[in-house]
Tab-separated table of C-alpha atoms in Angstrom:
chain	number	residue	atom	x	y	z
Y	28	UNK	CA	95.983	260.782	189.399
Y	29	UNK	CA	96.159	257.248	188.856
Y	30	UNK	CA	99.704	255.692	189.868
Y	31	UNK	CA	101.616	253.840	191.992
Y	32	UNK	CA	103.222	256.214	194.503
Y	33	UNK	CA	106.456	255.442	196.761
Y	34	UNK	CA	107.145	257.599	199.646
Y	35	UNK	CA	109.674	258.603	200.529
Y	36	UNK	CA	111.922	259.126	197.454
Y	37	UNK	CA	115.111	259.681	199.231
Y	38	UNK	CA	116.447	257.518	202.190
Y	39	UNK	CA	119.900	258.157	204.034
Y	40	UNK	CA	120.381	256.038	207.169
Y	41	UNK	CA	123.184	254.170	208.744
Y	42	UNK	CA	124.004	250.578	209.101
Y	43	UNK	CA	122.330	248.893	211.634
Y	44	UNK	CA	119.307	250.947	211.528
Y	45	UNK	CA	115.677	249.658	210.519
Y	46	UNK	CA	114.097	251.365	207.516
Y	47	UNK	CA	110.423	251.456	205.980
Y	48	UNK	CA	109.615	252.128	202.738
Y	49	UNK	CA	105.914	252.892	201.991
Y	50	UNK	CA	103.651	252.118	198.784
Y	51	UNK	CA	99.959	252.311	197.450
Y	52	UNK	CA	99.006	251.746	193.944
Y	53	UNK	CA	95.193	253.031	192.930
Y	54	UNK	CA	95.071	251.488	189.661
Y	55	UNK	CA	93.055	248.337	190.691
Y	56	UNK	CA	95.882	246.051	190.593
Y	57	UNK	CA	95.553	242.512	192.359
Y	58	UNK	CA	99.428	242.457	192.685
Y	59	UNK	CA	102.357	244.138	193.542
Y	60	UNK	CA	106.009	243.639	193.602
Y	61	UNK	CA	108.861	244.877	195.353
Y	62	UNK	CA	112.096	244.737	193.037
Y	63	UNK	CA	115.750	246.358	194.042
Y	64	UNK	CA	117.924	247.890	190.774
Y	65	UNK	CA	121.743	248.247	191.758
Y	66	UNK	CA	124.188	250.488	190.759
Y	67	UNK	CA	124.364	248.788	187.097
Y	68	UNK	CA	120.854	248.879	186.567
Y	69	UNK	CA	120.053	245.227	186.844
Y	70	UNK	CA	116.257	245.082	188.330
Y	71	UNK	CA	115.738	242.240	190.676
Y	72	UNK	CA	112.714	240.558	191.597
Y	73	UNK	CA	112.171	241.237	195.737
Y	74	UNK	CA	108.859	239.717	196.689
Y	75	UNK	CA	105.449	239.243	194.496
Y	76	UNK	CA	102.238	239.355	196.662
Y	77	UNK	CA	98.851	239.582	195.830
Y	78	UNK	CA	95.745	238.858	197.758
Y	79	UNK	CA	96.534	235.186	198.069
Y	80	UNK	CA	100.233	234.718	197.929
Y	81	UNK	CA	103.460	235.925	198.930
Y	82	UNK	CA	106.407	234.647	196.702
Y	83	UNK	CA	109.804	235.182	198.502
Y	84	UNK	CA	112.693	235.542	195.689
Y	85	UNK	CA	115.284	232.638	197.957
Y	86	UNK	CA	118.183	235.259	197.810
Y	87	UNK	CA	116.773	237.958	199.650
Y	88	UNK	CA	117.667	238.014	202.666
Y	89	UNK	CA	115.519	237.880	205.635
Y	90	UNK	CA	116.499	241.384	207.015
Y	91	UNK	CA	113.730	242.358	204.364
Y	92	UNK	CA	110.109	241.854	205.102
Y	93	UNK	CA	107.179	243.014	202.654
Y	94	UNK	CA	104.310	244.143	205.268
Y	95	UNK	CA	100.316	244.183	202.800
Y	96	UNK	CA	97.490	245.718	204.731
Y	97	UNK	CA	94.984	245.614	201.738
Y	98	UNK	CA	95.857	245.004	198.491
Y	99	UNK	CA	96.570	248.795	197.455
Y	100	UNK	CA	99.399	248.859	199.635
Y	101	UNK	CA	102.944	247.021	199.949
Y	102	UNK	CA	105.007	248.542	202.190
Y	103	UNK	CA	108.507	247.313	202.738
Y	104	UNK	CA	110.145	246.587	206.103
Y	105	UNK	CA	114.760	246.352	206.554
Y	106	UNK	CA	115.926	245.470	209.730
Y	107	UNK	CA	119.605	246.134	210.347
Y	108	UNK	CA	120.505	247.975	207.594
Y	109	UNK	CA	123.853	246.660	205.357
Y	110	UNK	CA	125.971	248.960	203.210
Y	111	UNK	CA	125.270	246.326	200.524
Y	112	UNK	CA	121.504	247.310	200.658
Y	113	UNK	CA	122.060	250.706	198.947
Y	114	UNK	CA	120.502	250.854	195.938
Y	115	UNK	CA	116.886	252.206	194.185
Y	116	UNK	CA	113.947	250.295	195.705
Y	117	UNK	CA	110.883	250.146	193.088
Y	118	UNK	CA	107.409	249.148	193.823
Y	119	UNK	CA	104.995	248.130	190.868
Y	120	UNK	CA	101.658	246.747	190.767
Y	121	UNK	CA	99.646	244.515	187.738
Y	122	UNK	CA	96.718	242.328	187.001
Y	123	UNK	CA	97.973	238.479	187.998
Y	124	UNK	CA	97.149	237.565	184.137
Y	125	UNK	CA	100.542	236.725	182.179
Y	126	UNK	CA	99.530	239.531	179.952
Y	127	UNK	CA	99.330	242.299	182.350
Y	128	UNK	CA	102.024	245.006	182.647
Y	129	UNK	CA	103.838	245.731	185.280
Y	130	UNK	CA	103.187	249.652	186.638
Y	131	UNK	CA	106.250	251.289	188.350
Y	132	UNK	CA	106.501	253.587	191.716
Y	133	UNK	CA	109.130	256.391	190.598
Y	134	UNK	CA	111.283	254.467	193.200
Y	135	UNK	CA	113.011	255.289	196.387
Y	136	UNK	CA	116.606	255.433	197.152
Y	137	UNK	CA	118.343	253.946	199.876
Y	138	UNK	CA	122.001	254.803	200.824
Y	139	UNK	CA	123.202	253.547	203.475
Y	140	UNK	CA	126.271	254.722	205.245
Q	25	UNK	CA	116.461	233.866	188.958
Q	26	UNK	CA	114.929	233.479	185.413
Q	27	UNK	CA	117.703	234.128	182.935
Q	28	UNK	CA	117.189	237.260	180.709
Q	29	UNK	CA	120.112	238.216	178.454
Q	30	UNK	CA	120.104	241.598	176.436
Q	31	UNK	CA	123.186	243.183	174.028
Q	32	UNK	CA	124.782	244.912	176.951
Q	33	UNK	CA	125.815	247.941	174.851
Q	34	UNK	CA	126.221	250.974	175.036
Q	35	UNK	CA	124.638	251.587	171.502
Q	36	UNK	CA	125.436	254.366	170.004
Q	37	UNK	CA	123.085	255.230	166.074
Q	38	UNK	CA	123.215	258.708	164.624
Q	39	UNK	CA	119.846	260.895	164.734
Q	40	UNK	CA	117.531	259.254	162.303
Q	41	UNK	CA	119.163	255.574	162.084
Q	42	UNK	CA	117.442	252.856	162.824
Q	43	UNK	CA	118.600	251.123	166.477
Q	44	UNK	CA	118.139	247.186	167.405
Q	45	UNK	CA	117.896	245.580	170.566
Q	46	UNK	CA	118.132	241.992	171.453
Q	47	UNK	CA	117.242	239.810	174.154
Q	48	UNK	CA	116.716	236.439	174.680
Q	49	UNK	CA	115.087	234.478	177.964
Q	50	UNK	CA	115.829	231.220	179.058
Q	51	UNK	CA	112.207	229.883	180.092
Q	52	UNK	CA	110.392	228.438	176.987
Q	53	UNK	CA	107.005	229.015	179.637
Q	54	UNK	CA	107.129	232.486	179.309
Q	55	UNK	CA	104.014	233.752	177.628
Q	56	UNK	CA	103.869	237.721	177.521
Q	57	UNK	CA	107.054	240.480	176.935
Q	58	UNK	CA	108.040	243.764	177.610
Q	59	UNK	CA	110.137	246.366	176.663
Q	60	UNK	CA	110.330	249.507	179.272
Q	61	UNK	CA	112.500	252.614	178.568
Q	62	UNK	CA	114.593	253.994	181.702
Q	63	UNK	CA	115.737	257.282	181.705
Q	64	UNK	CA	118.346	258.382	184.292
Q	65	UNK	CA	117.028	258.694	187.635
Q	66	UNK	CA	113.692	257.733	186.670
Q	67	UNK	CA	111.370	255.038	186.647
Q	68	UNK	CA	110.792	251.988	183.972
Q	69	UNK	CA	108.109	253.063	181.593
Q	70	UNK	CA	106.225	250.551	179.498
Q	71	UNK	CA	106.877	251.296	175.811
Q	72	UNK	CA	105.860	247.656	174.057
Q	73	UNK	CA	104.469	244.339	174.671
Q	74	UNK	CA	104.313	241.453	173.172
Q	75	UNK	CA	102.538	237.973	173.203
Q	76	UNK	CA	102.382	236.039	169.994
Q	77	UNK	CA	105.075	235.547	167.688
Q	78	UNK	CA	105.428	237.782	164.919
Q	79	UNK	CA	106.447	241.468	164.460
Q	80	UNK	CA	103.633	244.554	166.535
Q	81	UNK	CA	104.350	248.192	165.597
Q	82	UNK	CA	103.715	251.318	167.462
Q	83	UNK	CA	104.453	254.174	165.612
Q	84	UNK	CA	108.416	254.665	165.581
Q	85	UNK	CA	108.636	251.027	167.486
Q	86	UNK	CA	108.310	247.567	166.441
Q	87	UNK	CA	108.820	244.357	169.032
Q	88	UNK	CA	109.128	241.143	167.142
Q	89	UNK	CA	109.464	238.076	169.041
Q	90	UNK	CA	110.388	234.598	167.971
Q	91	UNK	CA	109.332	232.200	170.568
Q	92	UNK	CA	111.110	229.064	168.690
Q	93	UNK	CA	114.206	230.944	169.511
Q	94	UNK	CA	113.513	232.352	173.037
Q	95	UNK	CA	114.260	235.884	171.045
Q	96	UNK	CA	112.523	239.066	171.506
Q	97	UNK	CA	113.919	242.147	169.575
Q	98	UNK	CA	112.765	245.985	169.717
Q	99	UNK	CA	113.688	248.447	166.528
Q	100	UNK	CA	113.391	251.891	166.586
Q	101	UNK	CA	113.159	253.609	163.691
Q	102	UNK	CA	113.980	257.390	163.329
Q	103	UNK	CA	115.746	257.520	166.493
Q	104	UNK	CA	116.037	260.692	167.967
Q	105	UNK	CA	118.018	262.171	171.102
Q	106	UNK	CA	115.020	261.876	173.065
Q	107	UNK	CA	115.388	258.076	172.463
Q	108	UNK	CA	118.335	258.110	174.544
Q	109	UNK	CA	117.773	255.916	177.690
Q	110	UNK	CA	118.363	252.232	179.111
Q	111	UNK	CA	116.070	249.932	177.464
Q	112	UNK	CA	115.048	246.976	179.634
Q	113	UNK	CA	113.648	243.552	178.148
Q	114	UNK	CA	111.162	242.098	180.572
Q	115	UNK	CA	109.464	238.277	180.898
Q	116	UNK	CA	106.869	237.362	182.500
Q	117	UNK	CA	106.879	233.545	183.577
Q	118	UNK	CA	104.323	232.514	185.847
Q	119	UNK	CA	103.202	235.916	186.863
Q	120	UNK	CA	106.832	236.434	187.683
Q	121	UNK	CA	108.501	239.637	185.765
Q	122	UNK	CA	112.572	239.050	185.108
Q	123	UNK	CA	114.373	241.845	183.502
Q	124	UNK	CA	117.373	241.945	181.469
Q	125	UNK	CA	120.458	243.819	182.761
Q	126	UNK	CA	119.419	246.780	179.877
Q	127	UNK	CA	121.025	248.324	177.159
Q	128	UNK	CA	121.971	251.883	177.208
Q	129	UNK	CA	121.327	253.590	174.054
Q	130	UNK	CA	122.652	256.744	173.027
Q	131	UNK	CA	121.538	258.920	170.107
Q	132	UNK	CA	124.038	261.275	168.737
Q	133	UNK	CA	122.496	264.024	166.605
């Protein structure tokens, strides 16, 4: 099936640990997007990369590194894991045209204790 | 952060009413819009989109968006329980996606 996949879906670690969280996308995108939705539901923009540029949102902090081997895949890197980072962790992919959707991963949630 | 404001809600219609949503963006750049339905525990699906001012339907759903006011609006018609979910207005500015912080919308039948 065509998709953007996550893996894995659940992630329970404790603070001070490093964490990876894994993505592909097989629908041809050019660009893909890390974003991080907190407890209220408020999706925030992560990190935008596509074949030619990686945009950095200036709050996140540096603990967080986005790691692209081609450009079906955006994995995400956290090194020394906060409480504060628990939350769901989507990945999405789109065409870099303003008119292009963006394509959700069915996410991946990260509690950290 | 690009600012995105939506009626925070919870809305609450009866089974067959007609519910609004509102949100407005703060970037007069911002060429294309989104509306994505969020059901608990699940991922943002893509419901509407729209680019040019002016009212699109699909089926039970019409997006209208006034880009003189930095307004983009979604109306479903018929609601039904099935409708119930958080609806989340996205922006794209610069190939940059900013979401709203949702409404939750709740169909009582």
């Amino acid at each position: 099936d065509t998709a953007v996949s996550q893996t894995p879906k659940y992630l329970v670690t404790q603070m001070g640990n490093d964490k990876s969280i894994k993505c592909e996308q097989n629908l041809g995108h050019d660009t893909m997007y890390w974003y991080k939705q907190d407890s209220k539901k408020f999706l925030k923009i992560m990190f935008s990369y596509n074949n030619k540029e990686l945009i950095i949102n200036e709050t996140v902090p540096n603990r967080f590194s986005p790691k692209s081997p081609d450009k079906a895949h955006l994995n995400l890197h956290i090194n020394s894991l906060e409480l504060g980072d628990s939350a769901v962790y989507f990945c999405a992919s789109s065409h870099w045209t303003d008119n292009s959707p963006l394509h959700f991963g069915n996410g991946t949630r990260l509690t950290v204790t | 952060q690009k600012e995105v404001e939506q009626n925070s809600g919870p809305l609450s219609v009866p089974e067959g009413a007609i519910a609004s949503l509102n949100c407005t963006y703060s970037d007069r750049g911002s060429q294309s819009f989104f509306w994505y339905r969020q059901y608990s525990g699940k991922s943002p699906e893509l419901i509407m989109s729209i680019y040019s001012n002016g009212d699109k339907e699909d089926g039970r759903f019409t997006a209208q968006l006034n880009k003189a006011s930095q307004y983009v609006s979604l109306l479903i018609r018929d609601s039904q329980p099935s409708d119930s979910a958080t609806y989340l207005c996205a922006v794209n500015t610069g190939n940059q996606f900013y979401f709203g912080t949702g409404t939750s919308l709740t169909v009582i039948p």
